[in-house]
Amino acid sequence: MSVTIKTAKEIQLMRESCARLSEVFECLGEMIKPGITTKEIDREAERLIRAHGGIPNFLNYNGYPASICTSVNEEVVHGIPGDRILVEGDIISLDCGLIWQGYHSDMARTFAVGQISPEAQKLIDVTRESFFRGIEFARAGNHLNDISSAIGAYAESFGYGVVRDLVGHGIGTSLHEDPQVPNFAMKRRGVKLVPGMTLAIEPMITAGTWEVDWLDDDWTVVTADDSLAAHYENTVLITEGDPEILTLR
Ligand code: MF3
Ligand code: CO
């Protein structure tokens, strides 16, 4: 598949999809407290998505069994909601998306459960900031690698690991479109950015190694050294000027 350039009408639908998703996230963020289970977060996510007129796009995606990914501590992404109870000091990455009138949105945030260590908070902050370092290069005429290398260089300057086995992606009428959007420098400059491209840019950063393993559920991605991991994702529109971060309210 090639990179899709959205029309004005499609861009409007992407905006609407992403606005709904960011409202869902605002509610989910308020639920994150010690004592809640990840399954309860999933149920509320699905309810909120449908209440906003959307369809959960993760549910049944390649057989994925939930509407949201809940990844705790050393889990990087794709943690499956279940009976796990969040405890004070955990960090949890929520990754969620929806379909609105045929258009997909995708975003992720890492939340603190109660009081967390300064080390965990720093990892969350640097992961978020790495996205914004990358986004400075999300401008028409630049190339994809300008974004990727800025994200990676910033995170690595703290000694953090930048996950390489998973990347961001184009997004539109499918959850995953071309191009792939790595969070580390590539040898090639990648595609040229053009107004109307919509990209899910999603640094996945660890407090240790970049290497990851898969659990036996075949979904949950964990750090190979059990270090903490954080995730920060927005769906972004390339414009003639500044990028529009569609999932930021
Ligand atoms: N949000 C993930 C991504 O950014 C997709 C998760 S698909 C699921 O690519 F099936 F695991 F939910
Ligand atoms: Co994504």
Coordinates of C-alpha atoms in Angstrom, one line a residue, residues 17 29 86 88 148 154 203 233 243:
S17 CA -12.5 10.9 14.9
G29 CA -7.2 9.2 32.6
L86 CA -3.3 -1.5 39.6
E88 CA 0.2 2.6 44.0
S148 CA 12.4 9.7 13.5
Y154 CA 16.4 13.1 22.4
P203 CA 7.6 6.9 20.7
E233 CA 1.1 8.7 20.7
P243 CA 1.5 20.2 12.1

